[in-house]
Amino acid sequence: MALHREQWASKLGFVLAAAGSAIGLGNIWRFPYKAGQYGGGAFVVAYIVSVFIIGIPVMIAEFIIGRSAQKSPVGAFRVLRDSKYWPLVGWLGLATGFVILSYYSVVGGWIIKYIVVSITSGFQTGTASANFTTFLASPWQQVLWHAIFMFINILIVRGGISSGIEKWSKVLMPALLIILMILMINSLMTAGAGEGIRFLLKPDFSQLTRAGMLEALGHAFFSLSLGMGAMLTYGSYLDKNINISTSSLEIVILNTFYAIMAGLMIFPIVFTYNVNPNAGPGLFFITLPEVFARMPGGQVVGLAFFLLVAFAAITSAISLLEVVVSFFIDELNWSRKKADYILGTVIFLVGIPSALSFNAWSGFTLFGGKNIFDQLDMLATNFMLPIGGLFIAVFAGWILTHGEKEAEIKRVENTFHFYDIWHVLIKYLTPVALLIVLLYTTGLLSFFE
Ligand code: PFF
């Protein structure tokens, strides 16, 4: 075990790193396509409710557990309670990190490919959908770009998390915000703006199915990097003086903001160019090239945009890899370098079936006609993360003592915290809400009908 645990250089550095984990493909790629599939505004409302009554409390719980234990997830539960069972929550998180990163990296690869396209040929009108389809159909390209994305992550995690990333995040995350804003304004000036805004922000609850509710909950976990110990791990590097309550609020608000902006960037385009909102994972890649093809200076704007999205994807992916790597460092005494190379390679290999889901192995479906990529995404986000979150909530609400929790939350005298509200939420509302959604949406509980 390392004697000195690495720490974030400042509160801003920490918030940016945690926001960097949260803000990623989940906000910019996944949120719009899920909203498109599950009823627009109704999905967005279900997502926001999940973020506030489940997301914030679980995030605070993860920071408390991580900071008080000073360990990565498996070790954290063991340090805090002498029990055979609680560390299993850490193991579940580890498995979830493996699964998510394996397919996340495939999509990360798509972004890298689009950076290269922006440089080499730029974008032409009317070709976005066909180009993306051709790209997906090539097994070797899918594996190649997935490998490149994973390799970049391995190189960054080798250096340790705080050093370079903190510095770059301060510049690049705000830059992403600015470019998102420019693109959003550009989209809001197209003919489909009214319809796009209505679709995204005007809820029609008759559109919200059980599956949609579960997706919204799962997406809240996915997008905030919760339920698998990523934030717990970041909390373990957190200076004792930093206010957990305000940091969590800031991270959540920032995260929601990026997602809504991405939605307002994509949906006007969807309606302007008659794209099906239900197009699935390709939605992002078949709408935006149209924008860059038509915009003055579109090739440069497109390049800048894909570079910044790649950065956001990488800051999220390294937090996934860090969960896995820090376990092997803390628990098995592996060197960082060894853990990073070996595990990064294993995750790359595990991701290959996802990369082949759109071509060579597209016929291989298990449940509900979904390909491997969709299956893994559904398993991880709709089940593994919320179940992990449920146990984290129960641990923080029922197992840890007031003294242990107050020592973390009320640490900074005279500053804002909301321990009492948080405690009621994490003890009662969050676990009950999680349980109901999990049982109801999976059909195990049908008394709502
Ligand atoms: N929150 C990230 C995103 O929205 O892209 C994805 C993610 C990162 C999920 C880390 C889970 C995690 F632990």
Coordinates of C-alpha atoms in Angstrom, one line a residue, residues 56-309:
I56 CA -26.9 13.5 -5.8
P57 CA -27.3 11.4 -2.7
V58 CA -25.4 8.5 -4.1
M59 CA -22.6 10.8 -5.3
I60 CA -22.2 12.2 -1.8
A61 CA -22.3 8.7 -0.4
E62 CA -19.5 7.6 -2.7
F63 CA -17.3 10.6 -1.8
I64 CA -17.9 9.9 1.9
I65 CA -17.0 6.3 1.6
G66 CA -14.0 6.9 -0.6
R67 CA -12.5 9.7 1.5
S68 CA -13.0 8.1 4.9
A69 CA -11.6 4.8 3.7
Q70 CA -8.8 6.2 1.5
K71 CA -9.1 3.1 -0.6
S72 CA -10.4 1.9 -4.0
P73 CA -13.9 0.3 -3.8
V74 CA -13.2 -3.3 -2.7
G75 CA -10.8 -2.2 0.0
A76 CA -13.0 0.7 1.1
F77 CA -15.8 -1.5 2.1
R78 CA -13.4 -3.8 3.9
V79 CA -11.7 -1.0 5.8
L80 CA -14.9 0.5 6.9
R81 CA -16.7 -2.7 8.0
D82 CA -15.2 -6.0 8.9
S83 CA -17.5 -8.1 6.7
K84 CA -17.2 -10.7 4.0
Y85 CA -20.2 -9.3 2.1
W86 CA -19.8 -5.6 1.7
P87 CA -16.6 -5.8 -0.4
L88 CA -18.8 -7.7 -2.9
V89 CA -20.2 -4.3 -3.8
G90 CA -16.7 -3.2 -4.7
W91 CA -16.3 -6.4 -6.8
L92 CA -19.5 -5.6 -8.6
G93 CA -18.2 -2.1 -9.4
L94 CA -15.0 -3.6 -10.7
A95 CA -16.9 -5.9 -13.0
T96 CA -19.1 -3.0 -14.1
G97 CA -16.1 -0.8 -14.9
F98 CA -14.8 -3.6 -17.1
V99 CA -18.0 -4.0 -19.0
I100 CA -18.6 -0.3 -19.5
L101 CA -15.1 0.6 -20.6
S102 CA -15.1 -2.3 -23.1
Y103 CA -17.9 -0.8 -25.2
Y104 CA -17.3 2.8 -24.3
S105 CA -14.0 2.5 -25.9
V106 CA -15.6 1.4 -29.2
V107 CA -17.6 4.6 -29.3
G108 CA -14.5 6.6 -28.3
G109 CA -12.9 5.0 -31.3
W110 CA -15.7 6.4 -33.5
I111 CA -14.9 9.9 -32.3
I112 CA -11.2 9.5 -33.1
K113 CA -12.2 8.3 -36.5
Y114 CA -14.3 11.4 -37.0
I115 CA -11.3 13.6 -36.0
V116 CA -9.3 12.0 -38.8
V117 CA -12.2 12.5 -41.2
S118 CA -12.4 16.2 -40.3
I119 CA -8.7 16.5 -41.1
T120 CA -8.6 14.5 -44.3
S121 CA -11.8 15.0 -46.2
G122 CA -14.2 17.1 -44.1
F123 CA -17.9 16.5 -44.5
Q124 CA -20.2 16.6 -47.5
T125 CA -23.9 17.3 -47.4
G126 CA -26.3 14.3 -47.8
T127 CA -23.7 11.6 -47.0
A128 CA -23.6 11.4 -43.2
S129 CA -25.9 8.5 -42.8
A130 CA -24.4 6.4 -45.6
N131 CA -20.8 7.2 -44.4
F132 CA -21.6 6.1 -40.9
T133 CA -23.2 2.9 -42.0
T134 CA -20.2 2.0 -44.2
F135 CA -17.9 2.7 -41.3
L136 CA -19.9 0.5 -38.9
A137 CA -19.9 -2.3 -41.4
S138 CA -16.1 -2.6 -41.4
P139 CA -15.0 -5.0 -38.7
W140 CA -11.3 -4.2 -38.9
Q141 CA -12.0 -0.4 -38.7
Q142 CA -14.1 -0.9 -35.7
V143 CA -11.4 -2.9 -33.9
L144 CA -8.6 -0.6 -35.0
W145 CA -10.3 2.7 -33.7
H146 CA -11.3 0.9 -30.5
A147 CA -7.7 -0.1 -30.1
I148 CA -6.4 3.4 -30.7
F149 CA -8.8 4.9 -28.1
M150 CA -7.9 2.3 -25.5
F151 CA -4.2 2.8 -26.1
I152 CA -4.5 6.6 -25.5
N153 CA -6.3 5.8 -22.2
I154 CA -3.6 3.3 -21.1
L155 CA -0.9 5.9 -21.8
I156 CA -2.7 8.5 -19.7
V157 CA -3.5 6.3 -16.7
R158 CA 0.1 5.1 -16.6
G159 CA 1.1 8.6 -15.5
G160 CA -1.3 8.7 -12.5
I161 CA -4.5 10.6 -12.5
S162 CA -3.9 14.0 -11.2
S163 CA -0.8 15.2 -13.0
G164 CA -1.6 16.1 -16.6
I165 CA -5.4 15.8 -16.7
E166 CA -6.1 18.4 -14.0
K167 CA -4.2 21.0 -16.0
W168 CA -5.7 20.2 -19.3
S169 CA -9.3 19.9 -17.9
K170 CA -9.2 23.5 -16.8
V171 CA -8.8 24.6 -20.4
L172 CA -10.5 22.0 -22.5
M173 CA -13.7 21.4 -20.5
P174 CA -14.7 25.1 -20.8
A175 CA -13.6 25.0 -24.4
L176 CA -16.0 22.2 -25.0
L177 CA -18.8 24.2 -23.4
I178 CA -18.1 27.1 -25.7
I179 CA -18.2 25.0 -28.8
L180 CA -21.3 23.3 -27.7
M181 CA -22.9 26.6 -27.2
I182 CA -21.9 27.8 -30.6
L183 CA -23.3 24.6 -32.2
M184 CA -26.4 24.8 -30.1
I185 CA -27.1 28.4 -31.3
N186 CA -26.4 27.4 -34.8
S187 CA -28.9 24.5 -34.5
L188 CA -31.5 26.8 -32.9
M189 CA -31.4 28.9 -36.0
T190 CA -32.4 26.1 -38.3
A191 CA -36.0 25.3 -39.5
G192 CA -36.4 22.4 -37.2
A193 CA -35.6 24.3 -34.0
G194 CA -39.2 24.7 -32.7
E195 CA -39.9 21.0 -33.2
G196 CA -36.6 20.0 -31.7
I197 CA -37.1 22.1 -28.6
R198 CA -40.6 20.8 -28.2
F199 CA -39.5 17.2 -28.6
L200 CA -36.8 17.6 -26.0
L201 CA -38.3 19.8 -23.4
K202 CA -42.1 19.4 -23.6
P203 CA -42.9 16.1 -21.8
D204 CA -45.6 13.9 -23.1
F205 CA -45.9 11.3 -20.3
S206 CA -47.9 9.0 -22.4
Q207 CA -44.6 8.3 -24.2
L208 CA -42.9 7.1 -21.1
T209 CA -42.8 3.3 -21.0
R210 CA -41.5 1.2 -18.2
A211 CA -38.4 0.5 -20.3
G212 CA -38.0 4.2 -20.7
M213 CA -38.1 4.8 -16.9
L214 CA -35.5 2.2 -16.4
E215 CA -33.4 3.7 -19.1
A216 CA -33.7 7.2 -17.6
L217 CA -32.6 5.9 -14.2
G218 CA -29.7 3.9 -15.7
H219 CA -28.7 6.9 -17.7
A220 CA -28.6 9.1 -14.5
F221 CA -26.1 6.6 -13.1
F222 CA -24.1 6.3 -16.3
S223 CA -23.9 10.0 -16.9
L224 CA -22.9 10.8 -13.3
S225 CA -20.4 7.9 -13.2
L226 CA -22.2 6.5 -10.2
G227 CA -22.9 3.1 -8.8
M228 CA -19.6 1.4 -9.6
G229 CA -17.1 3.2 -7.4
A230 CA -15.6 5.6 -9.8
M231 CA -16.6 8.6 -7.7
L232 CA -15.7 6.6 -4.6
T233 CA -12.2 6.2 -6.0
Y234 CA -12.0 9.9 -6.8
G235 CA -13.2 10.6 -3.3
S236 CA -10.3 8.6 -2.0
Y237 CA -7.9 11.1 -3.5
L238 CA -9.8 14.0 -2.1
D239 CA -8.3 16.5 0.4
K240 CA -10.1 16.4 3.8
N241 CA -10.9 20.1 3.6
I242 CA -12.9 20.0 0.5
N243 CA -16.7 20.4 0.9
I244 CA -18.4 17.3 -0.4
S245 CA -21.9 18.8 -0.5
T246 CA -21.1 21.8 -2.6
S247 CA -18.7 19.9 -4.9
S248 CA -21.4 17.3 -5.6
L249 CA -24.0 19.9 -6.5
E250 CA -21.6 21.7 -8.8
I251 CA -20.7 18.5 -10.6
V252 CA -24.3 17.5 -11.0
I253 CA -25.4 20.9 -12.3
L254 CA -22.5 21.1 -14.7
N255 CA -23.2 17.6 -16.0
T256 CA -26.9 18.3 -16.6
F257 CA -26.1 21.5 -18.4
Y258 CA -23.8 19.7 -20.9
A259 CA -26.4 17.1 -21.6
I260 CA -29.3 19.6 -22.2
M261 CA -27.0 21.6 -24.5
A262 CA -26.1 18.6 -26.5
G263 CA -29.8 17.8 -26.8
L264 CA -30.5 21.3 -28.0
M265 CA -27.7 21.0 -30.5
I266 CA -28.9 17.7 -31.9
F267 CA -32.7 17.7 -32.1
P268 CA -33.2 20.8 -34.2
I269 CA -30.9 19.1 -36.7
V270 CA -32.9 15.9 -36.4
F271 CA -36.1 17.7 -37.5
T272 CA -34.4 20.0 -40.0
Y273 CA -32.9 17.2 -42.0
N274 CA -35.7 14.6 -41.3
V275 CA -33.6 12.2 -39.3
N276 CA -35.5 9.6 -37.3
P277 CA -35.1 10.6 -33.6
N278 CA -35.2 6.8 -32.9
A279 CA -32.0 6.2 -35.0
G280 CA -30.1 4.8 -32.0
P281 CA -26.3 5.0 -31.3
G282 CA -25.6 6.6 -34.7
L283 CA -27.8 9.6 -34.1
F284 CA -24.9 11.9 -33.2
F285 CA -22.8 10.7 -36.2
I286 CA -25.6 11.1 -38.8
T287 CA -26.7 14.6 -37.7
L288 CA -23.6 16.6 -36.9
P289 CA -21.6 16.0 -40.1
E290 CA -24.6 17.6 -41.9
V291 CA -24.1 20.7 -39.8
F292 CA -20.3 20.8 -40.4
A293 CA -20.9 20.3 -44.1
R294 CA -23.1 23.3 -44.4
M295 CA -21.5 25.7 -41.9
P296 CA -19.0 28.3 -43.1
G297 CA -15.6 27.0 -41.7
G298 CA -17.4 23.8 -40.9
Q299 CA -14.3 21.6 -41.4
V300 CA -12.3 23.5 -38.7
V301 CA -15.3 23.8 -36.3
G302 CA -15.9 20.0 -36.9
L303 CA -12.3 19.2 -36.1
A304 CA -12.3 21.3 -32.9
F305 CA -15.6 19.8 -31.9
F306 CA -14.5 16.2 -32.3
L307 CA -11.2 16.9 -30.6
L308 CA -13.0 18.3 -27.6
V309 CA -15.5 15.5 -27.5

